[in-house]
Amino acid sequence: MTTHTTARPAGLERRSFLKWSAAAGGTVALAGAASHFGVLPGVGPANAATVSSLDADRTVWSSCNVNCGSRCPLRMQVKDGRIVRVLPDNTGDDELGTQQIRACVRGRSIRHRIYNPDRLKTPLRRVAGTRRGAGEWEEISWEEAFDEIASTIQRLIKDYGNESIYLNYGTGTLGGTITRSWPPIETPVARLMNCVGGYLNHYGDYSSAQIAGAVGYHYGGWIGSNSLDDAKNAQLQILFGNNTLETRMSGGGETFVSQQTKKLHNVRTIVVDPRYSDTALGLADEWVALRPGTDAALVAGIAHVMISENLHDQKFLDRYCVGFDEDHMPDGVPAGSSYRSYIMGEGPDGTEKTPDWAASVTGVPASSIVRLGREIGRARPVHITQGWGPQRHANGENQARAIFTLAALTGSVGVPGGGTGEREGAYSLPMANPFATENPVQTAISVFGWTDAIDHGPEMTALRDGVRGKDKLDVPIKMVWQYAGNALTNQHGDINRTVKLLEDDTRCELIVVIDNQMTVSARYADIVLPDVSNAEQLDIIQQGSAGNLGYTIVADKVIEPLYDCKTVYEMMTEIARRLGVEQQFTEGRTQEEWVAAVVDASRENIPDLPSFEELREMGVWKVKAPTDSGNVALADFRADPEANPLATPSGKIEIFSQQLWELARTWELPEGDRITALPEHLDTWEGAAEARANATYPLQVIGHHYKQRTHSSYGNVDWMKEAHPQVVWINPGDAAERGIANGDLVQVFNDRGRIQLPARVTARIAPGVMSVPQGAWYSPDRRGVDVGGSVNSLTSWHPSPIAKGNAQHTTLAQVQKV
Ligand SMILES: Nc1nc2c(c(=O)[nH]1)N[C@H]1C(S)=C(S)[C@@H](COP(=O)(O)OP(=O)(O)OC[C@H]3O[C@@H](n4cnc5c(=O)[nH]c(N)nc54)[C@H](O)[C@@H]3O)O[C@H]1N2
Ligand SMILES: Nc1nc2c(c(=O)[nH]1)N[C@H]1C(S)=C(S)[C@@H](COP(=O)(O)OP(=O)(O)OC[C@H]3O[C@@H](n4cnc5c(=O)[nH]c(N)nc54)[C@H](O)[C@@H]3O)O[C@H]1N2
Ligand code: SF4
Ligand SMILES: [Mo]
C-alpha cells in the first residue's frame, strides 16, 4: 500500500500550520530573505518597499507550473492583496520518497514574472491594415475580442472545415489541469473546439519527437527507463546527454534524486555530452566529450570493443532481441543486415566500426573508446539513460536507438540497476482528468510541421510529411490558437523565416495568442488575450518527475486577477456562448467545481487521495512509491518474454526493425536524408562531418536548456537575467583562432540569421562546438541582428526523417568578434 507522507516537523499540530509557515519565512534562509521584498516599478498597487513576512496577511499554497519537468509547490505570502514573498515547500524531509520539493531560483523569482512590466493588461487587436508583427495595437473590449474570434471560427469552419484550425504547441501551463496547455487534447481550447467539430491535431512534441518516433519501432512503445534512484543497484551509471541537474532543477525532483543517490551509494558515473554540463560537474567521475550527433558512432565503437573481446551479453541478445546477429534476423532481409555485421564491417557499407573509426567521427580518442568498451562490457548491471539532447538532431531517431542498443549489449534491460537506455522513469500518481474531451477530427501533423501546413498544407502527404489519419491534408492552416506557448516564433526553428511566413495574413488569417506576457509570439498575433497568472486562479497541479515520490498540489487563488485579465476558462466559456455551446463546454460547472470533480475522479484511482477541501488546506500531498528498489522498466518482459511480449511485430527488442526497413523503401525523403533499419550512425545535413568540410560555417551549434529560464518563460525576469546571463559557449581553441576573449561581444551567424551576445570562452565545451542556451527572447535590431540571442535565429525547419521532428541541435554557424 502507498504511504501517506505529509510529514511536518515534530511538535507542530496541523492547526498551527499556517502560523508556522509564516514564522518559518523569517528563519529559512533558503527562501532568500531581504531581496524578495523589492517592488517592481509601475506595477501593482502602491506598496511599502519592505514588508516583514510576519506582517503578511496570509500564506497561500500555489505552485510553479512551467514545463521544466519538475513542478514545485510555492507558498505565497500576501499583504494588502499583493504577493510580497514566495517560500518553498516545507513539508516532508530530506529522504528519498518523502523529500521537500524545494523550488529552484526561477520559482522563487515568480513574483517578478507575475508583476512584470511585460504583463498583458487588456485585450489587444492588431490595427487593421498594418503588417502583422509591426507592433501596432489597439485596445479592445473583451466583448469585441470574443465576438470577432467566434465569428471568424464560424466562417473558417464553413469555408475550410475544422482541419483549418490548429492548436499550436505550448507548455507554459503544463502543470495545470483546467488550465493545462499541452497535450492539445487536454486544453480548455481543445474542449471548446471539440464542441464545434474539432481541430487539426499534432503528434509528438518539441521535447522528445525523435525518441518518440523511434521507440515504437525498437521497443513497441514508450517504456521509459529505470528511475534515477535505482542507480544505487548499478555498477556503473551512464548519462547520455542527460543533464538532470539543470533540466530537472527542483530541489525535490531529479536533481535531488540523482545527487542523493550518488552521495549515498557513490556509483561510478560517466557523462557523455559535448558540454561539461552541470550534471557532469555535479555527478560525473568521467566526462566523454563527443561531437554533437555522433552518439550512434560512439556506441558502434564501444560495441566493436565489446564484440571483439566477447564482453557483450550474447544470451540476453539471443533471447530478448532480434537483429543483433545473422542468426536472429527477420525473414526476407539480405545477409549482412545485422547489427553485428554493421559493426564488424560485414554489412553493405563494408566499414568496420573500429575505435579508430569511431574516434574520427566523434572526436573522442580511440584509446578512451577502448577503455569505455572494456569498462562497460565488464560492469553489470549498467544504468544507462539518455536525455533528449542526443535525439534533438537530424539523425536523432538513430541516436536514440543506438543508446537503447548499448543497454541491450550489456544485458541490463529489465533488471534493477539497469535500464532500457531511454530517459529515466519516475513514480507518478494516476490522476484522472474528466475535463478532457475527444477531438472528432483524426487528422494530425507532426508538432514541427505547422509552418509547412500554413505555407503549403494541401501538398503535405502521409509518405512525405508524416500526415496521419489521412493520405494528405486537404486545407492549409487558416487559424492558429497559441495558448501558453511561444512556439509560434521563439521556440520553433528558423525564426526569421517563420516571422516572414506569419507576416503574410492572406495565408493564416487569424492568430490568437493567450498569454500573460507580451512575448515574441504575442507580437505576431492578430488578437492577444491577457490571461491571469497561475497565482490568480485555482487549479490542481500535475506532479513533476521526482524519482520514487508521487504528489499533487492544489494551487489556490492567491490574489485577484491583475488589470483586466481573465482566466482561460472564462474566455473559453464566453466564446462557447457565442458559438451556442456554452452548456456543453461548462457542463454547468465553475472552475472550482471542475477542480473538485478532478479530485473526485482521481480518488477512484487513488483511494488514499484526500478530498478536494482537505487537499486545498494541505497544499501538497505526497506519496512514496510502493517499492523501495526504484522503478524498473520492462521487468515483466525480462522475467518472462513469452508471457509479456513487447508491442513490436516480433514481441522482442528490435535492434533491426523490419518496419523501418519498409519505411526506408516507401517514404519519400529529401535528398541526403535516410531511414535505416539498424541504429547506424548517419552523417547528416549540418552534422559533424559537414562541419569539418564547411569552410564558411565550420562550427556545430547546440542550444542547451538553461537555468535562467524554462524555455522562454522567466526569460524576462530581471533577477534571472542577472544571475544567469545569455552567453554563447565557445571552446578556447576556437575562440583563440578568431581572436575572441572571454566576455567579448560576438556575433554567431549563418545564412538564416545572426545573433549578438557575449562569449563565454570555456574548456567546458568540445572543440568545434558552440552552445547558445535556448529560449532567449528574439529581439532583432534595425539591422536584423537578434540582440536577444535566440538560438532559433540560427536553426532550421528541416525535420528529422522518421518523426518529422525538430532537429534544433543540428545547426552550423560561424562566430566573429563584434
Ligand atoms: N533551438 C531550440 N528550440 C527549442 C528547444 C531546444 O532545445 N532548442 N526546445 C524545445 C522544447 S523541448 C520545448 S518543450 C519548446 C517549449 O516551447 P513553449 O512551450 O513555447 O515554452 P515557453 O517558451 O516556455 O512558452 C510558454 C509560454 O507560456 C506562457 N505562460 C506561462 N504561464 C502562463 C499562464 O498562466 N497562462 C498563459 N496563458 N500563458 C502562460 C509564457 O509566458 C510563455 O510565453 O521549445 C522547443 N524549442
Ligand atoms: N532549466 C531548465 N530546465 C528545463 C528546461 C529549460 O528550458 N530550462 N526545459 C525542459 C524541457 S521542456 C525539456 S524537453 C527538457 C529538455 O531536456 P534535454 O532535451 O535533455 O535538454 P538539452 O539541454 O537539450 O540536452 C541535454 C544535454 O544534451 C547535450 N547534447 C546536445 N546534443 C547532444 C548529442 O548529440 N549527444 C549527447 N550525448 N549530448 C548532446 C546538451 O549539451 C545538454 O547538456 O528540459 C526541461 N528542463
Ligand atoms: S522552474 Fe521547475 S524546478 Fe524551478 S521552481 Fe519552477 S517547477 Fe520547480
Ligand atoms: Mo520540452
Tab-separated table of N, CA and C in Angstrom, residues 168-173 181 482-488 491 513-515 519 521-522 712:
chain	number	residue	atom	x	y	z
A	168	ASN	N	-1.586	25.306	-31.619
A	168	ASN	CA	-0.131	25.178	-31.636
A	168	ASN	C	0.386	24.704	-30.281
A	169	TYR	N	1.555	24.088	-30.349
A	169	TYR	CA	2.242	23.599	-29.157
A	169	TYR	C	2.481	24.723	-28.163
A	170	GLY	N	2.280	24.443	-26.897
A	170	GLY	CA	2.548	25.440	-25.859
A	170	GLY	C	2.553	24.751	-24.515
A	171	THR	N	3.586	25.001	-23.723
A	171	THR	CA	3.707	24.246	-22.471
A	171	THR	C	3.850	25.150	-21.246
A	172	GLY	N	3.420	26.410	-21.382
A	172	GLY	CA	3.602	27.352	-20.281
A	172	GLY	C	2.809	27.012	-19.035
A	173	THR	N	1.722	26.259	-19.193
A	173	THR	CA	0.925	25.857	-18.024
A	173	THR	C	0.779	24.337	-18.012
A	181	SER	N	-1.949	23.426	-20.889
A	181	SER	CA	-1.735	23.925	-22.249
A	181	SER	C	-1.236	22.847	-23.204
A	482	GLN	N	-2.703	30.001	-30.051
A	482	GLN	CA	-1.457	29.806	-29.313
A	482	GLN	C	-1.743	30.138	-27.858
A	483	TYR	N	-1.993	29.082	-27.084
A	483	TYR	CA	-2.284	29.267	-25.664
A	483	TYR	C	-1.068	28.836	-24.839
A	484	ALA	N	-0.564	29.733	-24.010
A	484	ALA	CA	0.562	29.453	-23.103
A	484	ALA	C	1.711	28.782	-23.850
A	485	GLY	N	2.061	29.374	-24.967
A	485	GLY	CA	3.174	28.837	-25.737
A	485	GLY	C	3.862	29.951	-26.501
A	486	ASN	N	5.115	29.713	-26.816
A	486	ASN	CA	5.897	30.684	-27.576
A	486	ASN	C	6.493	30.004	-28.803
A	487	ALA	N	5.875	28.855	-29.169
A	487	ALA	CA	6.368	28.081	-30.303
A	487	ALA	C	5.908	28.673	-31.633
A	488	LEU	N	5.034	29.673	-31.560
A	488	LEU	CA	4.624	30.356	-32.786
A	488	LEU	C	5.825	31.065	-33.422
A	491	GLN	N	10.264	29.537	-30.103
A	491	GLN	CA	10.697	28.172	-29.783
A	491	GLN	C	10.696	27.258	-31.004
A	513	VAL	N	-3.323	34.731	-29.581
A	513	VAL	CA	-2.361	34.358	-28.541
A	513	VAL	C	-2.981	34.635	-27.177
A	514	ILE	N	-2.963	33.607	-26.334
A	514	ILE	CA	-3.436	33.759	-24.952
A	514	ILE	C	-2.230	33.595	-24.044
A	515	ASP	N	-1.787	34.657	-23.445
A	515	ASP	CA	-0.582	34.618	-22.610
A	515	ASP	C	-0.762	35.661	-21.531
A	519	THR	N	4.940	38.436	-25.235
A	519	THR	CA	6.030	37.581	-25.706
A	519	THR	C	6.335	37.856	-27.177
A	521	SER	N	5.890	35.706	-29.495
A	521	SER	CA	4.746	35.171	-30.246
A	521	SER	C	3.567	36.127	-30.214
A	522	ALA	N	3.338	36.758	-29.073
A	522	ALA	CA	2.216	37.704	-28.982
A	522	ALA	C	2.390	38.835	-29.991
A	712	SER	N	11.360	30.019	-22.860
A	712	SER	CA	11.367	31.478	-22.793
A	712	SER	C	10.713	31.982	-21.505
